Coordinates of C-alpha atoms in Angstrom, one line a residue:
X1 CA 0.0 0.0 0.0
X2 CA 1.1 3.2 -1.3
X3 CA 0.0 6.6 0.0
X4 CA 1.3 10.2 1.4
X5 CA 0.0 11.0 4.9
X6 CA -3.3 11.5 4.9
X7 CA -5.9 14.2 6.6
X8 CA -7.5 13.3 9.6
X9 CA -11.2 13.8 7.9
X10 CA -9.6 11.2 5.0
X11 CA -8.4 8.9 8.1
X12 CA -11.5 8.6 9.3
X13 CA -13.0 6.9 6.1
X14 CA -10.6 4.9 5.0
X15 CA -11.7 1.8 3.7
X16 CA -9.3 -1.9 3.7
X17 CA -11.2 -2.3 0.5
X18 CA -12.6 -6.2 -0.8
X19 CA -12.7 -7.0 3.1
X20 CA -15.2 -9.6 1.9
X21 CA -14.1 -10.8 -1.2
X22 CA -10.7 -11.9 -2.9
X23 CA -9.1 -8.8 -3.9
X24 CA -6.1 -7.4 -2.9
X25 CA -7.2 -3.7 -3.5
X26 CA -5.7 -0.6 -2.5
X27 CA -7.4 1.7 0.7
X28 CA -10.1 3.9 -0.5
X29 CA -10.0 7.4 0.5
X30 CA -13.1 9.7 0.0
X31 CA -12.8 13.3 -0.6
X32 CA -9.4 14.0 1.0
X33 CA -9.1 17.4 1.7
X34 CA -6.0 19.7 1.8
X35 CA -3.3 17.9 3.0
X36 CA -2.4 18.7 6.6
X37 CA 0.4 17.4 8.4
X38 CA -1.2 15.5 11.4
X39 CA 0.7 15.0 14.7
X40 CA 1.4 11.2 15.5
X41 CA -0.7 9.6 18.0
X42 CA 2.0 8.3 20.1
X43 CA 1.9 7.7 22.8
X44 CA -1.9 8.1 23.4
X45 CA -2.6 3.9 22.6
X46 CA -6.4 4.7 23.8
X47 CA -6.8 7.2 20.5
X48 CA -6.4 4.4 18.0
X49 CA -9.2 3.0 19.2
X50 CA -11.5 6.3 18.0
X51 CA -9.8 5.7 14.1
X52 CA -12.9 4.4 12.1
X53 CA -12.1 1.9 9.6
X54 CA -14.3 0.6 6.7
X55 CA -15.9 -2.8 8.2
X56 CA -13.5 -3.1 11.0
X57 CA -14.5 -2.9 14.5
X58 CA -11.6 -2.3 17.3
X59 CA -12.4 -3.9 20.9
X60 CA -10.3 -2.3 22.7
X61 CA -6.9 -0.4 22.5
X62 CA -4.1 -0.3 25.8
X63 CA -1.1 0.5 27.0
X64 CA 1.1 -2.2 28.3
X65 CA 3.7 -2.1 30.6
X66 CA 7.1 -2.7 30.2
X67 CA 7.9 -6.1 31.3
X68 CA 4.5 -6.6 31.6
X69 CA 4.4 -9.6 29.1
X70 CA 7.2 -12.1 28.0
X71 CA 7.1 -14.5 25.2
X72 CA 10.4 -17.3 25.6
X73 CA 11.3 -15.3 28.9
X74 CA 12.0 -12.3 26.7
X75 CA 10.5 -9.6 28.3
X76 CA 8.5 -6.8 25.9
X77 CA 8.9 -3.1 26.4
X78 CA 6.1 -1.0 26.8
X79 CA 3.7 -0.8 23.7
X80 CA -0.2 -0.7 22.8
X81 CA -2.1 -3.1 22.5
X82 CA -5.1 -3.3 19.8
X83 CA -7.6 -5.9 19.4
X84 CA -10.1 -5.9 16.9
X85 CA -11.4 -7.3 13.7
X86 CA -12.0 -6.9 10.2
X87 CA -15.6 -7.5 8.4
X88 CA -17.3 -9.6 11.3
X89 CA -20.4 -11.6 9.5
X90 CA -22.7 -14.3 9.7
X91 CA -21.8 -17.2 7.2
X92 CA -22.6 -20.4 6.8
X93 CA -24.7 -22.3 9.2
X94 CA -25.0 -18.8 11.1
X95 CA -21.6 -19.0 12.2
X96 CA -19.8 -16.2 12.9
X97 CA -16.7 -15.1 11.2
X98 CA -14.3 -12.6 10.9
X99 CA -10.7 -11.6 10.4
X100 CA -9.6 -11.0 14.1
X101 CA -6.2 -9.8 14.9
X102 CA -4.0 -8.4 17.5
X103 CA -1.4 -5.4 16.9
X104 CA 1.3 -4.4 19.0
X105 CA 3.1 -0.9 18.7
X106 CA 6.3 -0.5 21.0
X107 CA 6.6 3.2 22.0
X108 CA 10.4 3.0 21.4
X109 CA 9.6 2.0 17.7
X110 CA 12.5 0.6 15.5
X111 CA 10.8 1.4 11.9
X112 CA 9.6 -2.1 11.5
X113 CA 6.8 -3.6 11.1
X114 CA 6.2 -8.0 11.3
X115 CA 3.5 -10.1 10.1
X116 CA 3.5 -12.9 12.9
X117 CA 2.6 -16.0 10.6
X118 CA 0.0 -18.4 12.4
X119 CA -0.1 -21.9 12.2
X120 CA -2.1 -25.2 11.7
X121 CA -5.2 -23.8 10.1
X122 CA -5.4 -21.5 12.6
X123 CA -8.2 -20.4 14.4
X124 CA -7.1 -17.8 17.0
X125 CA -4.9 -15.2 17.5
X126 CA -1.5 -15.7 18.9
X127 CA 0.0 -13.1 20.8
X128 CA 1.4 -10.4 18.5
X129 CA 5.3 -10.6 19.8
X130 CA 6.7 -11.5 16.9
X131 CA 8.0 -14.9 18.1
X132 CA 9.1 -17.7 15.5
X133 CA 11.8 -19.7 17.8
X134 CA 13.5 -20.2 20.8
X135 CA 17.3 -19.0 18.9
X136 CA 15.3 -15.8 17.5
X137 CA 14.6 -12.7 19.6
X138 CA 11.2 -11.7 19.5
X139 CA 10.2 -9.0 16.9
X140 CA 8.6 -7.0 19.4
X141 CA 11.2 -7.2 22.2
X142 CA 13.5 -5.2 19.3
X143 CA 11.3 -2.7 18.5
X144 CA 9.1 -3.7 15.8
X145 CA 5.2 -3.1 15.5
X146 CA 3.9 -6.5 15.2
X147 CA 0.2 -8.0 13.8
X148 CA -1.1 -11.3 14.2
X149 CA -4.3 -13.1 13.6
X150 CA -7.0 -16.0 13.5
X151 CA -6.8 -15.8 9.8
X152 CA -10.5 -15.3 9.5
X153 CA -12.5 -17.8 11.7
X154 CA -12.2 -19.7 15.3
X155 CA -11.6 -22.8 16.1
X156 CA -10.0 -25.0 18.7
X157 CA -7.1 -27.6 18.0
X158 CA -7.0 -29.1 14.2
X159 CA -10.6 -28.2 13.5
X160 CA -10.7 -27.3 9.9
X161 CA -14.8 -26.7 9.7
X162 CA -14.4 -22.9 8.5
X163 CA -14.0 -25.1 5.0
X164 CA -17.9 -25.5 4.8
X165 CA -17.8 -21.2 4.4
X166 CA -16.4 -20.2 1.0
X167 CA -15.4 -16.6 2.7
X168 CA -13.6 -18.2 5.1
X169 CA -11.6 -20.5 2.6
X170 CA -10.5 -17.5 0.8
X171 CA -9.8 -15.8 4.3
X172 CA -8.0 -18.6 4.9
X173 CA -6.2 -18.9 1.7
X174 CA -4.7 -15.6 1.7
X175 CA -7.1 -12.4 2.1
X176 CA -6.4 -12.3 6.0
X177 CA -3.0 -12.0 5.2
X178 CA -3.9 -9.0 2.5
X179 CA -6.6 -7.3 4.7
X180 CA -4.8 -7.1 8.3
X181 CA -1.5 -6.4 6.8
X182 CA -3.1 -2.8 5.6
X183 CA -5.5 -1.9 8.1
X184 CA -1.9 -2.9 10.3
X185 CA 0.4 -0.6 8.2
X186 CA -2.5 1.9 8.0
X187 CA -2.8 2.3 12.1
X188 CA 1.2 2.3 11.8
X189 CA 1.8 5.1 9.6
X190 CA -1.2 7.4 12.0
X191 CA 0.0 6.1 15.1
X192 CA 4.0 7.1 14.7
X193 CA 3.3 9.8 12.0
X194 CA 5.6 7.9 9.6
X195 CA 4.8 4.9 7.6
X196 CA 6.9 1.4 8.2
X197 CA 10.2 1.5 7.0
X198 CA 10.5 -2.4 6.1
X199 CA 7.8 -4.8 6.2
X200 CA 8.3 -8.4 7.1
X201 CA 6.5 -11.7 7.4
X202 CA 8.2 -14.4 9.3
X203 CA 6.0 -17.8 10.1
X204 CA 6.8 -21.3 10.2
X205 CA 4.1 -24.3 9.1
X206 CA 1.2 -22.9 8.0
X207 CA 2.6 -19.1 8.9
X208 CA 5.6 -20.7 6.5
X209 CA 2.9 -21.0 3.4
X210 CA 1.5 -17.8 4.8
X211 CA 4.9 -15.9 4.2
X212 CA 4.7 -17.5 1.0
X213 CA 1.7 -15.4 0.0
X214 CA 2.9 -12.6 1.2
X215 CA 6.2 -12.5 -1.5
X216 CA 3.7 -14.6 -4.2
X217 CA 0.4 -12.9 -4.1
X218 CA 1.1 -9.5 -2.0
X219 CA 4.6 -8.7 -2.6
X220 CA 3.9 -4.9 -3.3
X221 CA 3.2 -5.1 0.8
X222 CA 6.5 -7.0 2.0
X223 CA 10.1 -6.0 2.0
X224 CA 11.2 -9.8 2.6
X225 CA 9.8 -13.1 4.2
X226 CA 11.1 -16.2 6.5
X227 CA 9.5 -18.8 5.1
X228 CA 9.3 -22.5 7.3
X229 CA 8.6 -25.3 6.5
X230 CA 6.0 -23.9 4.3
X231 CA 3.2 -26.2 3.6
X232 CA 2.4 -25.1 0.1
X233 CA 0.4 -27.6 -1.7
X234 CA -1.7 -29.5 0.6
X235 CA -4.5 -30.0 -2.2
X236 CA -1.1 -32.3 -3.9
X237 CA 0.9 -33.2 -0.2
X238 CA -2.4 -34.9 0.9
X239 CA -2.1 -37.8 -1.7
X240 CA 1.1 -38.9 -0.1
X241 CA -0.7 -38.8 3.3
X242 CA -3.4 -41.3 2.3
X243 CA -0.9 -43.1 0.1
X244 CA 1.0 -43.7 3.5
X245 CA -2.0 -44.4 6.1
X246 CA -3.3 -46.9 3.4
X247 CA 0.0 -48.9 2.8
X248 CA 0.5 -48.8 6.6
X249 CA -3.0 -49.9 7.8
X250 CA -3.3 -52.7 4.9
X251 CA 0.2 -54.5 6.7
X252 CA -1.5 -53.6 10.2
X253 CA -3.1 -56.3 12.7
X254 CA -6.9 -56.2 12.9
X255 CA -9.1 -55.2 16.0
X256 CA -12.3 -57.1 17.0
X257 CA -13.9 -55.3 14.5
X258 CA -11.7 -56.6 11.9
X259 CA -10.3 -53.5 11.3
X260 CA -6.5 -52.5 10.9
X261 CA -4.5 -51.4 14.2
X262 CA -2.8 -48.6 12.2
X263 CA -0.3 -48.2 15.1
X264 CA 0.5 -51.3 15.3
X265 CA 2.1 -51.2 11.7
X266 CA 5.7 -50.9 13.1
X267 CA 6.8 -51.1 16.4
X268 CA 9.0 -49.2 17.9
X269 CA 11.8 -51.0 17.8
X270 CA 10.9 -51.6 14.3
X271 CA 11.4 -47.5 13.8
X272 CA 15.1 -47.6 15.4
X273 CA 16.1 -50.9 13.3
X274 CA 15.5 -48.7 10.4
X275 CA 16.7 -45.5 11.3
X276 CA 19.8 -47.5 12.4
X277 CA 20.1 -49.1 9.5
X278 CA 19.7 -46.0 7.0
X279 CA 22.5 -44.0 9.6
X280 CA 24.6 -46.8 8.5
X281 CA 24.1 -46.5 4.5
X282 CA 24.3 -42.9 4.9
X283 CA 25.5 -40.9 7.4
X284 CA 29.2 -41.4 5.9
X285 CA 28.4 -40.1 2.8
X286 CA 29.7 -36.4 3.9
X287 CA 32.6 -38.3 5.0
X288 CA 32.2 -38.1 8.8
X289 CA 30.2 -40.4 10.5
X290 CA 28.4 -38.4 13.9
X291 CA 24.6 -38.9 14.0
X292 CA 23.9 -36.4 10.6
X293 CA 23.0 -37.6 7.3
X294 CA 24.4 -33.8 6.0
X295 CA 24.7 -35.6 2.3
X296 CA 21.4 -35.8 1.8
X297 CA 20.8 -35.7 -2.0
X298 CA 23.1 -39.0 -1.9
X299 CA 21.3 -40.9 0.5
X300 CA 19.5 -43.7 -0.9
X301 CA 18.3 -46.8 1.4
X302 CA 17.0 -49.6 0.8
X303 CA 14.8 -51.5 3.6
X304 CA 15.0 -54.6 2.1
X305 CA 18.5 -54.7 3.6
X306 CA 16.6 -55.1 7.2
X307 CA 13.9 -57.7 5.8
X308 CA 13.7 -61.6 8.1
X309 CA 15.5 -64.3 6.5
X310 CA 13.1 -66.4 8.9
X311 CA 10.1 -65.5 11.3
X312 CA 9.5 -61.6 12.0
X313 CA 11.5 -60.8 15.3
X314 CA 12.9 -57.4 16.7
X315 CA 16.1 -57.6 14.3
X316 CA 14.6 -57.3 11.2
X317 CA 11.1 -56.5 9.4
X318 CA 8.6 -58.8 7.7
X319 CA 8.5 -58.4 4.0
X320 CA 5.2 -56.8 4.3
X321 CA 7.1 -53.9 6.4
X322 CA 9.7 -53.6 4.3
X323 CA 7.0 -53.2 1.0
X324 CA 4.9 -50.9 2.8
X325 CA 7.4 -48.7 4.0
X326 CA 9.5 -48.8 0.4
X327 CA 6.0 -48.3 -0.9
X328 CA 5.1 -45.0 1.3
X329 CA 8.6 -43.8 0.9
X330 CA 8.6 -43.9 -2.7
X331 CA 5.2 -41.4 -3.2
X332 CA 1.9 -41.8 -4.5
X333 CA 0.9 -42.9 -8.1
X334 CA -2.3 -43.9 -10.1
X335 CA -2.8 -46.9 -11.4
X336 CA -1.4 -46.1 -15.0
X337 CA 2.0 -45.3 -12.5
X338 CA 2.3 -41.8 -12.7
X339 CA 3.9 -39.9 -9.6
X340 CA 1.3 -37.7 -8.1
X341 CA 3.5 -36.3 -5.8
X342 CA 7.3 -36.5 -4.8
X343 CA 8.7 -39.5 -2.7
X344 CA 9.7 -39.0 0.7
X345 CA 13.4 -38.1 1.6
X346 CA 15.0 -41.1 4.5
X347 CA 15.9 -39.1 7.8
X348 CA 16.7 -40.9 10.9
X349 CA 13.4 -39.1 12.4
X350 CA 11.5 -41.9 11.7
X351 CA 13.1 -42.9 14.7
X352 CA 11.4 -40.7 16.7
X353 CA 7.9 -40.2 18.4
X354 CA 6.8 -37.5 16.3
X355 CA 7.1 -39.5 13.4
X356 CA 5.2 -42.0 15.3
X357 CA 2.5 -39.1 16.0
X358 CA 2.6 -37.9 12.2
X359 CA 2.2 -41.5 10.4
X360 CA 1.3 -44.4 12.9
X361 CA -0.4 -42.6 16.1
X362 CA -0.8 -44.8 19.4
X363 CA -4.5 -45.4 19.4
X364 CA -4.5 -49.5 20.5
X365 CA -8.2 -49.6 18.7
X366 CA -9.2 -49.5 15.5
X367 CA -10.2 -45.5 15.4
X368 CA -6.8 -44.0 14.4
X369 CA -5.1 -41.3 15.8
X370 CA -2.3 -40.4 14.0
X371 CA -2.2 -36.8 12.3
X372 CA -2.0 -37.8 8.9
X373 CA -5.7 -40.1 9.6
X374 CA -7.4 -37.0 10.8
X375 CA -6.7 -34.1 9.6
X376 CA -9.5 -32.4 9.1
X377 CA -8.6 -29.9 6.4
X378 CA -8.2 -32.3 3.8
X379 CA -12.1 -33.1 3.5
X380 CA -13.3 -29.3 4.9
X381 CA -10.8 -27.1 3.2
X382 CA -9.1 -29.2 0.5
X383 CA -11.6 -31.0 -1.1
X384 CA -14.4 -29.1 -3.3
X385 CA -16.7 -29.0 -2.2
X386 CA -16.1 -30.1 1.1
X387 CA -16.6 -34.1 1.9
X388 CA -16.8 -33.9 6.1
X389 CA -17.1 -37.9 6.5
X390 CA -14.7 -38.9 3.4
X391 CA -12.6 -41.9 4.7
X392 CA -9.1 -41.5 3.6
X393 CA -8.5 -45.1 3.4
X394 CA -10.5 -45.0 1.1
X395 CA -9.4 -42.4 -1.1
X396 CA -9.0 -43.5 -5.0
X397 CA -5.8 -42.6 -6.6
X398 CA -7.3 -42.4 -9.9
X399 CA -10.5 -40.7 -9.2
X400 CA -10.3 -38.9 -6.2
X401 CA -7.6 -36.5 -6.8
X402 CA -10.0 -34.3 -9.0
X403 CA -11.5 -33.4 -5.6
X404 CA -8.2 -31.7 -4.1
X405 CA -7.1 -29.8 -7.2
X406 CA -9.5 -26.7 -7.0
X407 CA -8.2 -25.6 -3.6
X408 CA -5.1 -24.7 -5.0
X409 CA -6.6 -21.6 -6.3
X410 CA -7.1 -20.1 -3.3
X411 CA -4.2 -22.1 -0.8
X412 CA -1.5 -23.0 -2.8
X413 CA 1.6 -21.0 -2.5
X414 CA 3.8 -22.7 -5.4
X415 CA 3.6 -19.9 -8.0
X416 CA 7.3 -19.0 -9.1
X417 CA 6.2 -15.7 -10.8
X418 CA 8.3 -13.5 -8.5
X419 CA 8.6 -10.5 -10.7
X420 CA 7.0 -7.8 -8.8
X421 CA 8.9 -9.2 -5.5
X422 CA 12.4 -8.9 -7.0
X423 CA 11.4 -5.4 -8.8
X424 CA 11.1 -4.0 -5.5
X425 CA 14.2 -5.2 -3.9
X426 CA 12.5 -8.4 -1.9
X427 CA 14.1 -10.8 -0.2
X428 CA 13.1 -14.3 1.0
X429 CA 14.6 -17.0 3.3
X430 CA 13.1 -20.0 3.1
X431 CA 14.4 -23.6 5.3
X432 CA 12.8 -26.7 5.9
X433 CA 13.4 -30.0 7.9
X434 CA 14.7 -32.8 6.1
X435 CA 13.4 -35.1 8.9
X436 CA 9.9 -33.3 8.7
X437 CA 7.1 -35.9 8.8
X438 CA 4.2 -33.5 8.5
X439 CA 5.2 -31.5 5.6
X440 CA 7.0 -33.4 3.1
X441 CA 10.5 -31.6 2.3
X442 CA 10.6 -33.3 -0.8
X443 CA 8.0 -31.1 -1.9
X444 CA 9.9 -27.6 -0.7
X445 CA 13.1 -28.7 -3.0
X446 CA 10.4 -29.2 -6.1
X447 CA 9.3 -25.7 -5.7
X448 CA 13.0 -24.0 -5.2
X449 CA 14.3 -26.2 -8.2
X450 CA 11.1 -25.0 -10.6
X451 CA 12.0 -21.3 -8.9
X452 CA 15.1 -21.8 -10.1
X453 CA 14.4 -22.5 -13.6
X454 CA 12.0 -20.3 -13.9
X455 CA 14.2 -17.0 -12.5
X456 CA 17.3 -17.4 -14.8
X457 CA 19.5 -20.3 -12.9
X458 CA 20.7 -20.9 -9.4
X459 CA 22.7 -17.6 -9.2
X460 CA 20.0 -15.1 -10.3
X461 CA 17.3 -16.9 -7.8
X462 CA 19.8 -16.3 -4.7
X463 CA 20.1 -12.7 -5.6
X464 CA 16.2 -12.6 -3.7
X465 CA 15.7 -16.5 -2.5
X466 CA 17.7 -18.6 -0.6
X467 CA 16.5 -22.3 0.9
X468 CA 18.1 -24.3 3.3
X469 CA 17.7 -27.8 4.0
X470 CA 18.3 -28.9 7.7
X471 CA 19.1 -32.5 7.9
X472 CA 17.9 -34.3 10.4
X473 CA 15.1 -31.6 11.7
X474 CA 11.3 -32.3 11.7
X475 CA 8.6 -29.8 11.2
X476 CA 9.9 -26.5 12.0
X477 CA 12.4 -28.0 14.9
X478 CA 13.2 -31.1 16.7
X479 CA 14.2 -34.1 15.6
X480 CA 18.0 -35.4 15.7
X481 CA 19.6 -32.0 14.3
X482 CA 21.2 -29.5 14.8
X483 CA 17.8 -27.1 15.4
X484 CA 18.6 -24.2 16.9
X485 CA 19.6 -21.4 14.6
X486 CA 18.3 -17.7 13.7
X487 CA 17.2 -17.4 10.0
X488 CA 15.2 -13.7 10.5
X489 CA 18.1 -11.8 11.6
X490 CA 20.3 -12.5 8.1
X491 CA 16.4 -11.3 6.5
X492 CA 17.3 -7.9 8.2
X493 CA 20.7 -7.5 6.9
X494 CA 19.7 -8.7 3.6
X495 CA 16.8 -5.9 3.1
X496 CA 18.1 -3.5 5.0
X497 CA 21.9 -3.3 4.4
X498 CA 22.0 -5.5 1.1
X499 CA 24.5 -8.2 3.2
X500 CA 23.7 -11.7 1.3
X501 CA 22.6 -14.3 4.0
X502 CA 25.5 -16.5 4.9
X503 CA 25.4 -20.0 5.8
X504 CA 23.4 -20.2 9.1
X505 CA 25.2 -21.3 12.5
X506 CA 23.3 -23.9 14.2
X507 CA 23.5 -25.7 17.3
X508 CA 21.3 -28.5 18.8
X509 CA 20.7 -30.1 22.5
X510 CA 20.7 -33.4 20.0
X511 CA 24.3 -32.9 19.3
X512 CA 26.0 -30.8 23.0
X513 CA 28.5 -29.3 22.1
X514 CA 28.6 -29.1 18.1
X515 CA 28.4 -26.3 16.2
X516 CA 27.6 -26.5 12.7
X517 CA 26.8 -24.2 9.3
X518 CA 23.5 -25.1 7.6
X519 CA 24.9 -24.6 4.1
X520 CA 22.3 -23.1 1.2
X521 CA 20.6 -25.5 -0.7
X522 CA 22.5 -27.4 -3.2
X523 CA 25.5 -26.9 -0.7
X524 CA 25.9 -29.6 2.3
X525 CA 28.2 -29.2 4.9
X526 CA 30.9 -31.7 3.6
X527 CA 33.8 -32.6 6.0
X528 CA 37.2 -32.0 5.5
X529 CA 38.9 -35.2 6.6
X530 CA 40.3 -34.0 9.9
X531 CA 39.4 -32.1 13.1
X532 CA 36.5 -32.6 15.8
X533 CA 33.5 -33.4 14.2
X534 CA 32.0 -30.6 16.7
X535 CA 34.5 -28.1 15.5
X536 CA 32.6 -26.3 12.2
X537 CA 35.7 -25.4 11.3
X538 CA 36.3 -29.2 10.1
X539 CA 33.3 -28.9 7.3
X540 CA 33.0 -26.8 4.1
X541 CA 30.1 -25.6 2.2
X542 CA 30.7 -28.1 -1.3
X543 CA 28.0 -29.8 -4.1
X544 CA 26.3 -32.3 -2.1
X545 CA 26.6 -35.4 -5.1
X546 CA 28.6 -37.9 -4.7

């Protein structure tokens, strides 16, 4: 959004317009009068709440303390507080909707201002600090003005039922991101008498696919983006969900009921036999062997290496273990044996419980509970229109795809058409686990290789996008990696002071005591054939091939 400072009488009529519909349009001003320079509202907080704002209602607007509030044991400096909500409504089934948000304005303001990306499908409104991870300080806590929000409906946990309102899909999809980001830089600009220097949207998960949109479908808002673990194609990702839950429960022992035990599909000692087993194929492959599989793009693994000569016992799998998993690692296909969408990389997370969570659950009964078996946005959000008692294992690979593929339209953040973004100087950081068993990394490397081609070659794309691969790390941290590392502060330098983002110093409680580069992708951290494994001086940023 574009736009001088405007007259008080013009402030008061300023419209976010499209709030509900699609567009991405500009404020609407009515009548402005003769410009007049207006004196900031700072540090009156209670005065924002007396702006009027087309179709937006503010609940209430405060001044908080400083050290009042903490996020990570980070304290926040003093700042307002404003809580409100953009075109409230009745939808479907007399539900009520709306894009609610929270905005925080520190009175010592640094000329920022941050998008807090949400998460899940969202549903409320986290606290407006700024937050992404432990190793990253807090937007807020440096000064930044920082907006959050539910994204356009409520809900508790995983439930995805907003699907059933076609407003609240497109919400959803991307106008929350479009309508609060204005209104947000709109307050900004009145409250400090200046607008926002740089704008920024930082979010992991589904605040990742989030700061997707912002640099895809908004980036005349956005100055740069961290982008985690970005689920951007779940309408596509889904397939390999039920491709896995199927192969799994088909090899799983039946209940009473004669139905499959789906967590009873591997065991757990079943999951360390083959993490252990793939450590052993590849971790070596960057030539040090110390719990990292950092060669990735030259791991390949074959379970079949683990498979019982004799009876199934807790050295080896049975030869339906070993098909299903090859099976679920390799992807989904139709029956004619095309790929409908890329296989899964081998990390040693499969070790772990999240894995466990993601894939398998630990439901002893026949009603699953693994993530992948009920999430709820495929059938409300993903599928047109919405199917809210589809079985997934019964989804048909040849038929039932047709249902995911209109979503994309309004969720999908794959678009590699980043001509405005780099026109205005935008940069993006984008990582992603390669242990992540929620959001298939596999999926993140199609998208950066296609932006890639599509944007003149490797060296041209890193001029405004760099990715970074984190081996061993599930969805957005955790896992046996080296986790802990701060990709927003390189976003700063990058925008603000044109420094390229180096490699990214991570550390790990996984690993005490090591310290390790996170090389851009298609670099791996390659070892040099002497010093402490620990030591990151003993790896080099090379081609990750064998």
């Amino acid at each position: 959004m574009k736009r001088s400072k405007l007259t008080w009488s013009a402030l008061a009529v300023l419209a976010i317009s499209g709030c509900g519909g699609g567009g991405s349009g500009d404020p609407v001003v009515s009548q402005p009068t003769e410009p007049i320079q207006l004196a900031p509202l700072a540090p009156n907080c209670e005065a924002i709440g007396d702006l009027v704002f087309d179709k937006t209602v503010f609940s209430s607007a405060s001044r908080i303390a400083d050290g009042a509030v903490s996020s990570g044991g980070v304290p926040m400096p003093e700042h307002c507080l404003i809580v409100g909500e953009i075109n409230p409504r009745i939808g479907v089934n007399d539900v009520a909707y709306g894009i609610k948000f929270q905005l925080r304005l520190p009175l010592n303001w640094n000329g920022r201002f941050q998008f807090q990306g949400g998460g899940g499908v969202d549903g409320s409104v986290p606290n407006a600090y700024g937050t992404l991870r432990s190793s990253v300080m807090p937007a807020l806590a440096q000064g930044s003005a920082v907006i959050s929000s539910d994204m356009g409906h409520v809900g508790a946990g995983r439930d995805a039922s907003f699907g059933l309102d076609p407003q609240a899909r497109i919400d959803w999809g991307y106008n929350a991101v479009d309508k609060a980001t204005q209104l947000g830089k709109a307050i900004v600009d009145r409250f400090y008498g200046n607008p926002a220097k740089y704008t920024y949207y930082v979010g992991c998960s589904g605040g990742g696919r989030q700061a997707m949109i912002a640099s895809q479908r908004l980036p005349h808002l956005f100055d740069g983006v961290v982008a985690g673990a970005p689920i951007l194609e779940q309408h596509a990702a889904q397939i390999g969900s039920m491709w896995g839950i199927q192969a799994f429960a088909a090899i799983a022992p039946l209940a009473a009921d004669n139905k499959p035990i789906l967590s009873q599909a591997f065991s757990t000692a079943d999951q360390a036999l083959i993490a252990d087993g793939l450590l052993g194929a590849c971790d070596g492959l960057d030539g040090a062997v110390d719990g990292l599989i950092e060669n990735y793009q030259a791991c390949r693994f074959n379970p079949a290496v683990l498979q019982c000569a004799g009876a199934k016992d807790a050295t080896c799998l049975s030869a339906d273990q070993v098909n299903a998993l090859t099976k679920t690692m390799a992807g989904p296909r139709n029956s004619a044996g095309e790929q409908l969408y890329p296989g899964i990389p081998w990390e040693t997370s499969i070790r772990g419980t999240t894995w466990r969570g993601n894939w398998l659950g630990t439901s002893a009964t026949s009603t699953p509970n693994a993530a992948r078996s009920t999430n709820q946005s495929i059938k409300y959000v993903f599928m047109t229109p919405p199917q809210p008692d589809f079985d997934y294992f019964q989804f048909n690979f040849d038929t039932d795809v047709a249902l995911l593929t209109e979503s994309a339209a309004i969720t999908a953040s794959t678009s590699t058409d980043y001509t405005v973004f780099k026109k205005k100087g935008g940069k993006a950081i984008i990582f992603t686990g390669n242990g992540d068993s929620l959001v298939n990394p596999a999926g993140v490397n199609r998208w950066y290789r296609n932006l890639v081609d599509d944007n003149g070659g490797l060296k041209a794309t890193k001029e405004f996008a760099v990715f970074y691969n984190v081996p061993g790390m599930e969805h957005c941290s955790g896992g046996s990696a080296l986790d802990v590392f701060d990709p927003v502060t390189p976003l700063y330098d990058w925008v603000e002071k044109g420094v390229k983002p180096p490699p990214m110093m991570a550390t790990g409680s996984s690993f005490p005591g090591r310290t390790r580069e996170i090389c851009a992708y298609p670099l791996i951290a390659r070892y040099k054939g002497f010093g402490d494994v620990n030591d990151p001086t003993s790896f080099r940023c090379e081609e990750g091939w064998p």
